[in-house]
Short mmCIF file of C-alpha atoms (C1' of nucleotides) in Angstrom, two decimals:
data_model
loop_
_atom_site.label_atom_id
_atom_site.label_comp_id
_atom_site.label_asym_id
_atom_site.label_seq_id
_atom_site.Cartn_x
_atom_site.Cartn_y
_atom_site.Cartn_z
CA MET A 146 -39.60 -15.19 -22.34
CA ILE A 147 -36.58 -15.84 -24.51
CA ASP A 148 -32.92 -15.82 -23.49
CA PRO A 149 -32.01 -12.09 -23.50
CA LYS A 150 -28.52 -12.97 -24.71
CA LEU A 151 -30.03 -13.94 -28.08
CA LEU A 152 -30.67 -10.25 -28.68
CA ARG A 153 -26.94 -9.69 -28.82
CA ASP A 154 -25.86 -13.03 -30.25
CA ALA A 155 -28.50 -13.87 -32.84
CA PRO A 156 -30.78 -10.91 -33.59
CA ASN A 157 -31.27 -12.01 -37.19
CA ASP A 158 -32.60 -15.40 -36.12
CA LEU A 159 -35.12 -13.62 -33.91
CA ARG A 160 -36.20 -11.32 -36.74
CA ALA A 161 -36.68 -14.31 -39.02
CA ALA A 162 -38.71 -16.11 -36.35
CA GLN A 163 -41.02 -13.09 -36.02
CA GLU A 164 -41.57 -13.13 -39.75
CA ARG A 165 -42.42 -16.84 -39.68
CA ARG A 166 -45.23 -15.95 -37.29
CA GLY A 167 -46.32 -13.16 -39.59
CA GLU A 168 -45.39 -10.52 -37.04
CA SER A 169 -43.22 -7.44 -37.24
CA PRO A 170 -39.49 -7.88 -36.61
CA ALA A 171 -39.28 -4.24 -35.44
CA ILE A 172 -39.79 -5.31 -31.85
CA ILE A 173 -36.36 -6.94 -31.95
CA ASP A 174 -34.71 -3.57 -32.53
CA ASP A 175 -36.80 -2.02 -29.75
CA LEU A 176 -35.62 -4.81 -27.50
CA ILE A 177 -31.97 -4.34 -28.42
CA ARG A 178 -32.23 -0.65 -27.54
CA ALA A 179 -34.05 -1.39 -24.29
CA ASP A 180 -31.41 -3.98 -23.37
CA GLU A 181 -28.61 -1.47 -23.94
CA ALA A 182 -30.42 1.09 -21.80
CA ARG A 183 -30.95 -1.50 -19.10
CA ARG A 184 -27.30 -2.52 -19.01
CA SER A 185 -25.96 1.00 -18.93
CA THR A 186 -28.25 1.98 -16.04
CA ILE A 187 -27.10 -1.14 -14.19
CA ALA A 188 -23.47 -0.11 -14.64
CA GLN A 189 -24.23 3.41 -13.41
CA PHE A 190 -26.08 2.22 -10.35
CA GLU A 191 -23.41 -0.29 -9.43
CA ALA A 192 -20.67 2.34 -9.69
CA VAL A 193 -22.33 4.79 -7.28
CA ARG A 194 -23.49 2.03 -5.00
CA SER A 195 -19.99 0.64 -4.79
CA GLU A 196 -18.62 4.05 -3.86
CA GLN A 197 -21.34 4.50 -1.26
CA LYS A 198 -20.45 1.24 0.38
CA SER A 199 -16.75 1.95 0.63
CA MET A 200 -17.37 5.50 1.89
CA GLY A 201 -19.73 4.13 4.47
CA LYS A 202 -16.91 2.07 5.93
CA LEU A 203 -14.75 5.18 6.23
CA VAL A 204 -17.57 6.99 8.03
CA ALA A 205 -17.77 4.21 10.55
CA LYS A 206 -14.09 4.58 11.39
CA ALA A 207 -13.82 8.39 11.26
CA SER A 208 -14.68 10.92 13.96
CA GLY A 209 -14.94 14.69 14.52
CA GLU A 210 -14.45 17.04 11.57
CA GLU A 211 -13.26 14.28 9.32
CA LYS A 212 -16.52 12.46 9.89
CA ALA A 213 -18.62 15.55 9.23
CA ALA A 214 -16.88 16.08 5.90
CA LEU A 215 -17.39 12.48 4.91
CA LEU A 216 -21.03 12.63 5.89
CA ALA A 217 -21.58 15.58 3.58
CA ARG A 218 -20.20 13.57 0.67
CA THR A 219 -22.05 10.38 1.52
CA LYS A 220 -25.29 12.28 1.85
CA GLU A 221 -24.98 13.34 -1.77
CA LEU A 222 -24.13 9.81 -2.70
CA GLY A 223 -27.25 8.63 -0.95
CA THR A 224 -29.48 10.61 -3.31
CA ALA A 225 -27.35 9.64 -6.32
CA VAL A 226 -27.76 5.98 -5.41
CA LYS A 227 -31.52 6.34 -5.07
CA GLU A 228 -31.78 8.06 -8.43
CA ALA A 229 -29.56 5.53 -10.15
CA GLU A 230 -31.53 2.70 -8.61
CA ALA A 231 -34.81 4.17 -9.82
CA ALA A 232 -33.38 4.61 -13.31
CA GLN A 233 -32.11 1.04 -13.30
CA ARG A 234 -35.48 -0.29 -12.23
CA ALA A 235 -37.36 1.77 -14.80
CA ALA A 236 -35.09 0.61 -17.61
CA GLY A 237 -35.23 -2.97 -16.35
CA ASP A 238 -39.03 -2.96 -16.14
CA GLU A 239 -39.36 -1.48 -19.59
CA PHE A 240 -37.09 -4.16 -20.99
CA THR A 241 -38.91 -6.96 -19.17
CA VAL A 242 -42.35 -5.85 -20.31
CA LEU A 243 -41.15 -5.73 -23.90
CA LEU A 244 -39.32 -9.02 -23.61
CA LYS A 245 -42.37 -10.77 -22.19
CA SER A 246 -44.50 -9.60 -25.08
CA LEU A 247 -42.18 -11.30 -27.55
CA PRO A 248 -43.47 -14.75 -28.58
CA ASN A 249 -41.28 -17.82 -28.42
CA PRO A 250 -39.47 -17.96 -31.81
CA ALA A 251 -41.42 -20.35 -34.01
CA SER A 252 -39.55 -23.47 -35.01
CA PRO A 253 -38.15 -23.33 -38.56
CA GLU A 254 -39.93 -26.65 -39.06
CA ALA A 255 -43.36 -25.21 -38.26
CA PRO A 256 -45.28 -24.52 -41.48
CA PRO A 257 -45.23 -20.83 -42.42
CA GLY A 258 -48.49 -18.89 -42.54
CA GLY A 259 -51.67 -18.57 -40.50
CA GLU A 260 -54.62 -20.56 -39.22
CA ASP A 261 -55.41 -22.24 -42.55
CA ASP A 262 -51.83 -23.08 -43.46
CA PHE A 263 -51.48 -26.19 -41.31
CA ILE A 264 -50.06 -29.35 -42.80
CA VAL A 265 -51.87 -32.67 -42.41
CA LEU A 266 -49.32 -35.17 -41.15
CA GLU A 267 -51.47 -38.26 -40.92
CA GLU A 268 -55.03 -39.54 -41.14
CA VAL A 269 -55.96 -42.49 -38.98
CA GLY A 270 -59.14 -44.56 -39.30
CA THR A 271 -61.95 -44.11 -41.77
CA PRO A 272 -65.01 -41.90 -41.23
CA ARG A 273 -68.19 -43.93 -41.51
CA ASP A 274 -70.33 -43.59 -44.60
CA PHE A 275 -73.78 -43.06 -43.10
CA GLU A 276 -75.42 -42.76 -46.48
CA ALA A 277 -74.21 -46.24 -47.35
CA GLU A 278 -75.44 -47.44 -43.98
CA GLY A 279 -78.82 -46.00 -44.85
CA PHE A 280 -79.47 -43.36 -42.22
CA THR A 281 -78.79 -39.72 -41.48
CA PRO A 282 -76.54 -39.28 -38.45
CA ARG A 283 -77.89 -37.35 -35.48
CA ASP A 284 -75.68 -34.71 -33.94
CA HIS A 285 -74.24 -35.16 -30.47
CA LEU A 286 -76.90 -33.06 -28.76
CA GLU A 287 -79.77 -34.98 -30.26
CA LEU A 288 -78.08 -38.22 -29.28
CA GLY A 289 -77.25 -36.83 -25.84
CA GLU A 290 -80.89 -35.98 -25.26
CA LEU A 291 -82.10 -39.37 -26.49
CA LEU A 292 -79.66 -41.07 -24.12
CA GLY A 293 -80.45 -38.72 -21.25
CA ALA A 294 -76.77 -37.78 -21.25
CA ILE A 295 -76.76 -34.03 -21.89
CA ASP A 296 -79.08 -31.28 -20.64
CA MET A 297 -78.32 -27.95 -22.28
CA GLU A 298 -81.60 -26.24 -21.44
CA ARG A 299 -81.12 -26.49 -17.74
CA GLY A 300 -77.46 -25.61 -18.13
CA ALA A 301 -78.57 -22.36 -19.72
CA LYS A 302 -81.25 -21.80 -17.09
CA VAL A 303 -78.83 -22.17 -14.21
CA SER A 304 -75.57 -20.81 -15.63
CA GLY A 305 -76.27 -19.27 -19.02
CA ALA A 306 -75.26 -19.95 -22.60
CA ARG A 307 -72.51 -22.52 -23.21
CA PHE A 308 -73.20 -24.34 -19.94
CA TYR A 309 -74.55 -27.86 -19.66
CA TYR A 310 -75.35 -30.65 -17.31
CA LEU A 311 -74.03 -34.12 -17.98
CA THR A 312 -76.72 -36.44 -16.73
CA GLY A 313 -77.06 -40.19 -16.31
CA VAL A 314 -74.83 -42.04 -18.77
CA GLY A 315 -73.33 -38.69 -19.80
CA ALA A 316 -71.97 -38.19 -16.29
CA GLN A 317 -70.89 -41.81 -16.15
CA LEU A 318 -69.16 -41.46 -19.50
CA GLU A 319 -67.07 -38.53 -18.24
CA LEU A 320 -66.13 -40.39 -15.09
CA ALA A 321 -65.17 -43.46 -17.14
CA LEU A 322 -63.05 -41.39 -19.51
CA THR A 323 -61.42 -39.69 -16.55
CA GLN A 324 -60.61 -42.93 -14.83
CA LEU A 325 -59.35 -44.53 -18.03
CA ALA A 326 -57.25 -41.51 -18.98
CA MET A 327 -55.67 -41.09 -15.55
CA SER A 328 -54.85 -44.75 -15.13
CA THR A 329 -53.52 -45.03 -18.69
CA ALA A 330 -51.28 -42.00 -18.14
CA ALA A 331 -50.06 -43.47 -14.87
CA LYS A 332 -49.17 -46.64 -16.76
CA TRP A 333 -47.15 -44.53 -19.21
CA GLY A 334 -45.18 -43.11 -16.29
CA PHE A 335 -47.08 -39.91 -15.57
CA THR A 336 -47.69 -38.85 -11.97
CA PRO A 337 -51.43 -38.32 -11.49
CA MET A 338 -52.27 -34.84 -10.21
CA ILE A 339 -55.33 -32.89 -9.15
CA PRO A 340 -54.23 -29.25 -9.19
CA PRO A 341 -55.97 -26.05 -8.07
CA ALA A 342 -58.16 -24.46 -10.72
CA LEU A 343 -57.81 -20.97 -9.21
CA VAL A 344 -54.38 -19.40 -9.49
CA LYS A 345 -52.59 -16.17 -8.71
CA PRO A 346 -51.80 -13.67 -11.49
CA GLN A 347 -48.19 -14.76 -11.52
CA ALA A 348 -49.05 -18.31 -12.57
CA MET A 349 -51.35 -17.07 -15.32
CA GLU A 350 -48.82 -14.54 -16.52
CA GLY A 351 -45.96 -17.00 -16.36
CA THR A 352 -47.65 -19.45 -18.66
CA GLY A 353 -48.32 -16.72 -21.20
CA PHE A 354 -52.10 -16.49 -20.89
CA LEU A 355 -52.33 -12.83 -19.90
CA GLY A 356 -51.06 -11.42 -23.18
CA GLN A 357 -53.28 -11.54 -26.21
CA ALA A 358 -55.22 -14.43 -24.71
CA ALA A 359 -56.24 -12.39 -21.64
CA ASP A 360 -59.78 -11.77 -22.90
CA ASP A 361 -60.45 -15.48 -22.83
CA VAL A 362 -59.64 -15.80 -19.13
CA TYR A 363 -62.02 -15.55 -16.17
CA HIS A 364 -60.81 -13.33 -13.35
CA LEU A 365 -62.19 -12.97 -9.84
CA ASP A 366 -61.73 -9.28 -9.07
CA LYS A 367 -62.44 -9.48 -5.38
CA ASP A 368 -59.71 -12.04 -4.79
CA ASP A 369 -57.41 -11.30 -7.73
CA LEU A 370 -57.45 -14.95 -8.75
CA TYR A 371 -57.84 -16.48 -12.18
CA LEU A 372 -59.87 -19.52 -13.20
CA VAL A 373 -57.53 -21.67 -15.25
CA GLY A 374 -58.41 -22.45 -18.86
CA THR A 375 -56.22 -25.55 -18.65
CA SER A 376 -54.29 -27.34 -15.93
CA GLU A 377 -51.19 -26.51 -17.93
CA VAL A 378 -51.20 -23.37 -15.78
CA PRO A 379 -50.99 -24.89 -12.29
CA LEU A 380 -48.69 -27.65 -13.60
CA ALA A 381 -46.24 -25.17 -15.14
CA ALA A 382 -46.29 -23.08 -11.98
CA TYR A 383 -45.91 -26.19 -9.80
CA HIS A 384 -42.11 -26.11 -9.92
CA GLY A 385 -41.84 -22.33 -10.21
CA ASP A 386 -38.94 -20.76 -8.29
CA GLU A 387 -37.32 -24.18 -8.02
CA ILE A 388 -34.09 -25.76 -9.15
CA LEU A 389 -34.78 -29.30 -10.35
CA ASP A 390 -32.20 -32.05 -10.10
CA GLY A 391 -31.35 -33.16 -13.64
CA ALA A 392 -31.39 -36.79 -12.51
CA THR A 393 -35.13 -36.52 -11.77
CA LEU A 394 -36.00 -35.48 -15.34
CA PRO A 395 -38.10 -35.87 -17.29
CA LYS A 396 -40.89 -35.17 -14.81
CA ARG A 397 -44.20 -36.19 -16.34
CA TYR A 398 -47.51 -35.16 -14.79
CA ALA A 399 -51.08 -35.95 -15.78
CA ALA A 400 -53.67 -33.68 -14.23
CA PHE A 401 -57.42 -33.76 -14.04
CA SER A 402 -59.01 -30.34 -13.67
CA PRO A 403 -61.92 -28.20 -14.75
CA CYS A 404 -61.11 -25.67 -17.47
CA PHE A 405 -62.83 -22.30 -17.78
CA ARG A 406 -62.87 -20.24 -20.95
CA ARG A 407 -64.76 -17.05 -21.69
CA GLU A 408 -64.75 -17.82 -25.43
CA ALA A 409 -64.66 -14.07 -25.94
CA GLY A 410 -63.71 -14.18 -29.60
CA SER A 411 -66.03 -16.94 -30.68
CA HIS A 412 -69.56 -15.52 -30.50
CA GLY A 413 -71.83 -17.42 -32.79
CA ARG A 414 -69.38 -20.25 -33.45
CA ASP A 415 -70.20 -23.80 -32.44
CA THR A 416 -73.22 -22.65 -30.48
CA ARG A 417 -75.01 -25.99 -30.48
CA GLY A 418 -74.40 -28.54 -27.76
CA ILE A 419 -71.26 -29.05 -25.73
CA PHE A 420 -68.65 -28.68 -28.45
CA ARG A 421 -67.58 -25.20 -27.31
CA VAL A 422 -68.44 -24.39 -23.69
CA HIS A 423 -67.35 -22.07 -20.90
CA TRP A 424 -66.40 -24.94 -18.66
CA PHE A 425 -65.27 -28.52 -19.22
CA ASP A 426 -63.07 -31.06 -17.50
CA LYS A 427 -59.82 -32.27 -18.95
CA VAL A 428 -56.93 -34.64 -18.34
CA GLU A 429 -53.77 -32.86 -19.37
CA MET A 430 -50.20 -34.15 -19.74
CA PHE A 431 -47.30 -31.94 -18.77
CA ILE A 432 -43.56 -32.56 -18.98
CA TYR A 433 -40.50 -30.90 -17.50
CA THR A 434 -37.25 -31.75 -19.23
CA THR A 435 -34.06 -30.20 -20.56
CA LEU A 436 -33.97 -28.17 -23.75
CA ASP A 437 -32.08 -30.83 -25.70
CA GLN A 438 -34.76 -33.42 -24.88
CA ALA A 439 -37.74 -31.18 -25.57
CA GLU A 440 -38.32 -32.10 -29.19
CA ALA A 441 -38.15 -35.83 -28.48
CA GLU A 442 -40.63 -35.42 -25.61
CA HIS A 443 -42.92 -33.48 -27.93
CA ARG A 444 -42.98 -36.44 -30.33
CA ARG A 445 -43.73 -38.75 -27.42
CA LEU A 446 -46.64 -36.57 -26.30
CA LEU A 447 -48.08 -36.71 -29.80
CA ALA A 448 -47.63 -40.48 -29.86
CA TRP A 449 -49.44 -40.83 -26.53
CA GLU A 450 -52.30 -38.63 -27.74
CA GLN A 451 -52.63 -40.82 -30.81
CA GLU A 452 -52.52 -43.99 -28.74
CA TRP A 453 -55.40 -42.60 -26.67
CA LEU A 454 -57.51 -41.80 -29.73
CA ASN A 455 -56.74 -45.26 -31.06
CA MET A 456 -58.01 -46.72 -27.78
CA LEU A 457 -61.22 -44.74 -28.27
CA GLU A 458 -61.44 -46.07 -31.85
CA LEU A 459 -62.05 -42.60 -33.26
CA PRO A 460 -61.11 -41.58 -36.81
CA TYR A 461 -58.80 -38.58 -36.64
CA ARG A 462 -56.04 -36.70 -38.34
CA VAL A 463 -52.88 -35.01 -37.05
CA ILE A 464 -51.98 -31.51 -38.14
CA ASP A 465 -48.79 -29.50 -37.83
CA VAL A 466 -50.05 -26.05 -36.82
CA ALA A 467 -48.68 -23.11 -38.80
CA ALA A 468 -46.32 -20.63 -37.16
CA GLY A 469 -48.84 -17.80 -37.27
CA ASP A 470 -51.39 -19.84 -35.33
CA LEU A 471 -49.11 -20.79 -32.43
CA GLY A 472 -49.73 -19.46 -28.94
CA LEU A 473 -47.27 -17.10 -27.32
CA SER A 474 -45.33 -19.86 -25.58
CA ALA A 475 -45.02 -22.55 -28.24
CA ILE A 476 -42.38 -23.02 -30.91
CA ARG A 477 -44.38 -25.84 -32.47
CA LYS A 478 -47.79 -27.38 -32.01
CA PHE A 479 -49.49 -30.56 -33.22
CA ASP A 480 -53.26 -30.92 -33.01
CA CYS A 481 -55.25 -34.13 -33.19
CA GLU A 482 -58.62 -33.62 -34.81
CA ALA A 483 -61.39 -36.18 -34.57
CA TRP A 484 -63.90 -36.67 -37.34
CA ILE A 485 -67.28 -35.15 -36.48
CA PRO A 486 -69.83 -36.73 -38.83
CA THR A 487 -72.56 -34.08 -38.61
CA GLN A 488 -70.05 -31.31 -39.27
CA GLY A 489 -68.43 -33.27 -42.06
CA LYS A 490 -64.97 -32.30 -40.89
CA TYR A 491 -62.18 -32.95 -38.46
CA ARG A 492 -62.26 -30.88 -35.25
CA GLU A 493 -59.63 -30.40 -32.59
CA VAL A 494 -59.83 -32.75 -29.64
CA SER A 495 -56.24 -32.52 -28.44
CA SER A 496 -53.20 -30.36 -28.87
CA THR A 497 -49.58 -30.60 -27.85
CA SER A 498 -47.12 -27.72 -27.61
CA ASN A 499 -43.37 -27.51 -27.17
CA CYS A 500 -42.76 -24.40 -25.07
CA THR A 501 -38.99 -24.97 -24.77
CA THR A 502 -37.64 -22.70 -22.00
CA PHE A 503 -40.17 -19.92 -22.60
CA GLN A 504 -42.50 -20.63 -19.67
CA ALA A 505 -39.74 -21.87 -17.39
CA ARG A 506 -37.84 -18.60 -17.72
CA ARG A 507 -40.93 -16.65 -16.76
CA LEU A 508 -41.72 -18.93 -13.85
CA ASP A 509 -38.07 -19.35 -12.84
CA THR A 510 -37.87 -23.10 -13.09
CA ARG A 511 -34.28 -24.22 -13.52
CA VAL A 512 -32.40 -27.47 -13.83
CA ARG A 513 -29.04 -28.45 -12.48
CA VAL A 514 -28.05 -31.11 -14.98
CA THR A 515 -24.81 -32.10 -13.28
CA GLN A 516 -23.82 -31.54 -9.67
CA GLY A 517 -21.59 -28.49 -9.31
CA GLU A 518 -22.43 -27.08 -12.74
CA ASP A 519 -24.46 -23.95 -13.44
CA THR A 520 -28.21 -24.12 -13.68
CA GLU A 521 -30.13 -23.81 -16.93
CA PRO A 522 -33.80 -23.05 -17.58
CA ALA A 523 -36.01 -26.13 -17.79
CA ALA A 524 -38.04 -26.92 -20.90
CA THR A 525 -41.79 -27.49 -20.59
CA LEU A 526 -44.26 -29.25 -22.84
CA ASN A 527 -47.96 -29.89 -22.61
CA GLY A 528 -50.50 -32.02 -24.37
CA THR A 529 -54.17 -32.85 -24.03
CA LEU A 530 -54.94 -36.40 -23.11
CA CYS A 531 -58.71 -36.14 -22.88
CA ALA A 532 -60.91 -33.05 -23.09
CA MET A 533 -64.18 -34.51 -21.84
CA THR A 534 -66.83 -32.60 -23.75
CA ARG A 535 -65.28 -32.85 -27.19
CA THR A 536 -64.41 -36.47 -26.62
CA ILE A 537 -68.01 -37.17 -25.68
CA VAL A 538 -69.17 -35.38 -28.83
CA ALA A 539 -66.88 -37.53 -30.96
CA LEU A 540 -67.79 -40.79 -29.21
CA LEU A 541 -71.53 -40.20 -29.51
CA GLU A 542 -71.51 -39.11 -33.12
CA ASN A 543 -69.05 -41.71 -34.41
CA GLY A 544 -70.54 -44.60 -32.44
CA GLN A 545 -74.18 -43.93 -33.20
CA GLN A 546 -76.58 -46.41 -34.78
CA ALA A 547 -79.81 -45.89 -36.67
CA ASP A 548 -81.95 -46.33 -33.56
CA GLY A 549 -80.09 -43.65 -31.62
CA SER A 550 -78.07 -46.08 -29.55
CA VAL A 551 -74.30 -45.62 -29.34
CA LYS A 552 -71.67 -48.33 -29.57
CA LEU A 553 -68.74 -47.70 -27.25
CA PRO A 554 -65.09 -48.57 -27.88
CA ALA A 555 -63.84 -51.72 -26.20
CA ALA A 556 -61.73 -49.72 -23.75
CA LEU A 557 -64.93 -48.31 -22.21
CA HIS A 558 -66.85 -51.59 -22.02
CA PRO A 559 -65.66 -52.37 -18.47
CA PHE A 560 -67.14 -49.07 -17.31
CA LEU A 561 -70.36 -48.70 -19.30
CA GLY A 562 -71.02 -51.87 -21.24
CA GLU A 563 -70.95 -52.12 -25.01
CA VAL A 564 -73.85 -49.89 -25.99
CA LEU A 565 -75.59 -46.80 -24.64
CA ARG A 566 -79.31 -47.03 -25.32
CA PRO A 567 -81.97 -44.33 -25.65
CA LEU A 568 -84.19 -43.82 -22.62
CA GLU A 569 -87.66 -45.35 -22.81
CA SER A 570 -89.91 -42.62 -24.08
"C1'" G B 199 -63.59 -13.93 10.59
"C1'" G B 200 -60.84 -12.94 15.76
"C1'" A B 201 -56.16 -13.38 19.06
"C1'" G B 202 -51.06 -14.52 19.31
"C1'" A B 203 -46.29 -16.32 17.38
"C1'" U B 204 -42.76 -17.26 13.56
"C1'" A B 205 -39.96 -16.52 8.58
"C1'" U B 206 -31.59 -16.05 8.06
"C1'" C B 207 -27.44 -20.51 3.01
"C1'" G B 208 -29.85 -27.97 1.54
"C1'" C B 209 -31.04 -28.74 7.23
"C1'" A B 210 -30.30 -26.70 12.26
"C1'" U B 211 -28.91 -22.28 14.41
"C1'" A B 212 -25.95 -17.26 15.74
"C1'" G B 213 -26.63 -12.44 14.66
"C1'" U B 214 -30.86 -5.64 18.50
"C1'" G B 215 -27.75 -0.06 13.13
"C1'" G B 216 -21.06 0.26 10.88
"C1'" C B 217 -16.01 -5.11 13.32
"C1'" C B 218 -21.80 -8.98 8.41
"C1'" U B 219 -17.30 -9.44 2.87
"C1'" A B 220 -23.79 -13.15 7.19
"C1'" G B 221 -20.56 -16.78 11.78
"C1'" U B 222 -21.07 -21.93 13.63
"C1'" G B 223 -22.67 -27.14 13.40
"C1'" C B 224 -24.66 -30.98 10.28
"C1'" G B 225 -24.94 -32.58 5.35
"C1'" C B 226 -22.53 -32.45 0.61
"C1'" C B 227 -17.97 -31.85 -2.75
"C1'" C B 228 -12.44 -31.84 -3.38
"C1'" G B 229 -7.81 -33.04 -1.24
"C1'" C B 230 -4.45 -34.96 2.72
"C1'" C B 231 -3.57 -38.68 6.27
"C1'" U B 232 -4.42 -43.55 8.03
"C1'" G B 233 -2.06 -50.63 4.76
"C1'" C B 234 -9.51 -51.49 5.09
"C1'" U B 235 -13.50 -48.79 7.59
"C1'" A B 236 -14.44 -45.07 10.99
"C1'" A B 237 -12.15 -40.97 13.03
"C1'" G B 238 -8.76 -36.83 12.12
"C1'" C B 239 -6.71 -32.59 9.17
"C1'" G B 240 -7.10 -28.70 5.15
"C1'" G B 241 -10.11 -26.32 1.52
"C1'" G B 242 -14.83 -25.55 -0.86
"C1'" U B 243 -20.33 -25.30 -0.66
"C1'" U B 244 -27.30 -19.76 -1.89
"C1'" G B 245 -28.97 -17.98 -6.24
"C1'" A B 246 -29.01 -14.12 -9.92
"C1'" G B 247 -26.99 -9.94 -12.74
"C1'" G B 248 -23.11 -6.55 -14.78
"C1'" U B 249 -18.01 -5.32 -16.68
"C1'" U B 250 -14.31 -8.42 -19.19
"C1'" C B 251 -10.21 -11.80 -24.45
"C1'" A B 252 -9.31 -13.76 -19.83
"C1'" A B 253 -7.97 -13.92 -14.86
"C1'" A B 254 -10.52 -11.28 -11.79
"C1'" C B 255 -13.60 -7.53 -9.99
"C1'" C B 256 -18.30 -5.31 -8.85
"C1'" U B 257 -23.75 -5.23 -7.65
"C1'" C B 258 -28.08 -7.52 -5.81
"C1'" U B 259 -30.11 -11.55 -2.74
"C1'" C B 260 -31.57 -12.75 5.29
"C1'" G B 261 -40.24 -14.62 3.21
"C1'" A B 262 -42.13 -10.20 -0.50
"C1'" G B 263 -42.68 -4.93 -1.20
"C1'" G B 264 -42.16 -0.02 0.64
"C1'" G B 265 -39.89 3.51 4.31
"C1'" U B 266 -36.26 5.77 7.97
"C1'" U B 267 -30.71 6.49 7.80
"C1'" C B 268 -24.52 8.67 5.36
"C1'" A B 269 -25.17 3.25 6.41
"C1'" A B 270 -30.49 -1.97 7.55
"C1'" A B 271 -30.60 -9.26 8.51
"C1'" U B 272 -31.09 -5.60 12.63
"C1'" C B 273 -35.66 0.14 13.33
"C1'" C B 274 -40.86 1.43 11.08
"C1'" C B 275 -45.16 0.25 7.68
"C1'" U B 276 -47.84 -3.05 4.33
"C1'" C B 277 -48.42 -7.83 2.35
"C1'" U B 278 -47.76 -13.23 2.00
"C1'" A B 279 -46.99 -18.01 4.02
"C1'" U B 280 -46.67 -21.24 8.23
"C1'" C B 281 -47.81 -22.61 13.45
"C1'" U B 282 -51.09 -22.33 18.10
"C1'" C B 283 -55.91 -21.11 20.01
"C1'" C B 284 -61.22 -19.34 19.20
"C1'" G B 285 -65.41 -19.09 15.70
"C1'" C B 286 -67.59 -21.19 11.25
"C1'" C B 287 -67.67 -25.21 7.93
"C1'" A B 288 -67.46 -29.89 3.51
#
RNA sequence: GGAGAUAUCGCAUAGUGGCCUAGUGCGCCCGCCUGCUAAGCGGGUUGAGGUUCAAACCUCUCGAGGGUUCAAAUCCCUCUAUCUCCGCCA
């Protein structure tokens, strides 16, 4: 949700931002009309309500005929107040619904265009040349089966397509990554968190996942709870309805949670292995700060994501996601994409978004920067530290050797040794 | 799942239909006084929204949402959370 005052103060900026996303600016004019309707119904309600209150005081003091006459008038006022209140609410609701459907204005620095119009900011590391090494790389599933690390067949048997078991060293690998990611984040100053993975509609809605992304979300009808697709949701809602003390900012949290995604729009894509699944575990970074610090924190998040990939010794690139490919809440997004040898391309393993005050306005998270001053909406940012399944895919494929064994990065040696070896057949 | 209780400003409390424009204490902020400190004295102190050049004014906000009434913190209904006990359970 944007600052409604922008509709009056800077409508042209908002129209331009819509066009950067490749969306119609007409909604801005709808919003301006709805805002005017809202404000005029508020004025009408307040006028009759004010009269009702002062008349009510006269009633309390009056008696006899005088009182009867007053009561006749106040009775009329009573209905007028109810009507005006209903009109105010209707206009307010209409405005809010429209306002919430408006995406966060894309940053002017975000590349214009859609999904394919990203800009590559940086490439780090060099993909291995398997041809030169003299063997054809196996894909992560083949390797996972050789190592006894991944069991897709039984995942499908028990839970259906896009489910898996991590077994043996696969399970150990996730636990090692989790432990390494959480402790590394703690060292960077993040507070480790384990949040709930089931949330109320308000949390889901507040983070912007019930708009166009709603099809991708699991919902439990009987309990009206949602399974989160990322711990961004419970972390953003964590300080909802709160006023944060500016002196405590930035607040940085790192959360481990399962993530559930229906993958509604991706039938047939990435069907092999654990690259795209309905459930995976993830360590997510989340930051609360003030608007003026948001961009700097966004750069820090990206730097931490890169440091993590460097620790894992993976070749990757960083892209600046185009405006048309941003989620509802973000003004700018950077993705880190690891090289996947058997796909011959870079694929997303982490992503960081600057949501400015968009989510905080919806969730009512405010900051009092200085004692005695007015509050302002907080700014929120999120970034992946380690999405387990995709990280495992990248580690297996990039670390593999001709015999099917997998060399691990030094950071994982304390947990799993230097090499994962195929099971005895 | 069953029975009962509770929910008021940062905290603690008062408030059983109009005198609530929600009082008081603590805490906090500003000032005064006291040659330091403490005490004392005076004032301020929920959060939103609207009108407005501004000063100021108005509206909403007593867990949430409905209802009754000319008028609701107060009466009624529903929901949520917390506490106590019972049952079940990792």
